[in-house]
Amino acid sequence: CGDLRQALRDKKDGEAVRMEVLRGRTRHAIVASVKERETPRLLQLDELNAGAHYVLALCNAGVGRRDRSVHHDRVAVYLDPGFAMPRLHLGLMLRREGDRQGARVELGHARSLLEREDSARLLMFGGGFSRSALLALCGAELELTGAEG
């Protein structure tokens, strides 16, 4: 956990770690995009499904549709305020865009929620990352926004 944070702070190692995390998230988004045709069907059956909205957020982010991605993340958060992953995804996007305050809010919520997120839901939506890796990512990204650890 501390090694990951240190690597993220170090410019060269941090970029490599961030790229590896993004590759993992991108692989997850690619797999999710295969399901992009199926997810709208799920929304037709249950438009209040936070998980389906989160998957659509990943799909849209994976193909560069940022506004639609943000929309689906926000809908997922609205539908299930205890769901950590859409907040983490939204926080990462906001930080990359330079919205440090927005990123702090979302990443702070994500970190708090990840501590008690259901293990099965982390397995399903966590992109293959463990709870501790996602918590370390939140902490490191929060530090990059200037927030206190």
PDB file of C-alpha atoms in Angstrom, residues 7 14 25 36-38 40 54 70 75 77 97 108 110 118 123 127 136 139 144 147:
ATOM      1  CA  ALA A   7       5.528   4.982  -6.702  1.00  0.00           C
ATOM      2  CA  GLY A  14       4.076   7.017 -10.737  1.00  0.00           C
ATOM      3  CA  ARG A  25      -9.367  -0.284 -16.112  1.00  0.00           C
ATOM      4  CA  GLU A  36     -22.744  -2.349 -23.994  1.00  0.00           C
ATOM      5  CA  ARG A  37     -25.396  -3.789 -26.303  1.00  0.00           C
ATOM      6  CA  GLU A  38     -26.814  -5.878 -23.442  1.00  0.00           C
ATOM      7  CA  PRO A  40     -29.413  -1.017 -22.343  1.00  0.00           C
ATOM      8  CA  TYR A  54     -21.775   2.199 -13.885  1.00  0.00           C
ATOM      9  CA  VAL A  70     -20.174  11.318 -16.179  1.00  0.00           C
ATOM     10  CA  VAL A  75     -27.018   8.319 -12.057  1.00  0.00           C
ATOM     11  CA  VAL A  77     -24.382   7.385  -7.422  1.00  0.00           C
ATOM     12  CA  GLU A  97      -9.370  17.075 -16.089  1.00  0.00           C
ATOM     13  CA  GLY A 108     -13.039  10.954  -0.518  1.00  0.00           C
ATOM     14  CA  ALA A 110     -15.115   6.479  -2.733  1.00  0.00           C
ATOM     15  CA  ASP A 118     -19.670  -5.574  -0.400  1.00  0.00           C
ATOM     16  CA  LEU A 123     -15.337  -8.621  -7.359  1.00  0.00           C
ATOM     17  CA  GLY A 127     -11.835  -4.310 -12.471  1.00  0.00           C
ATOM     18  CA  ALA A 136      -4.394   2.801  -2.147  1.00  0.00           C
ATOM     19  CA  GLY A 139      -5.376   7.680  -1.239  1.00  0.00           C
ATOM     20  CA  LEU A 144      -2.330  14.362  -5.987  1.00  0.00           C
ATOM     21  CA  ALA A 147      -5.910  16.632   0.010  1.00  0.00           C
TER      22      ALA A 147
END
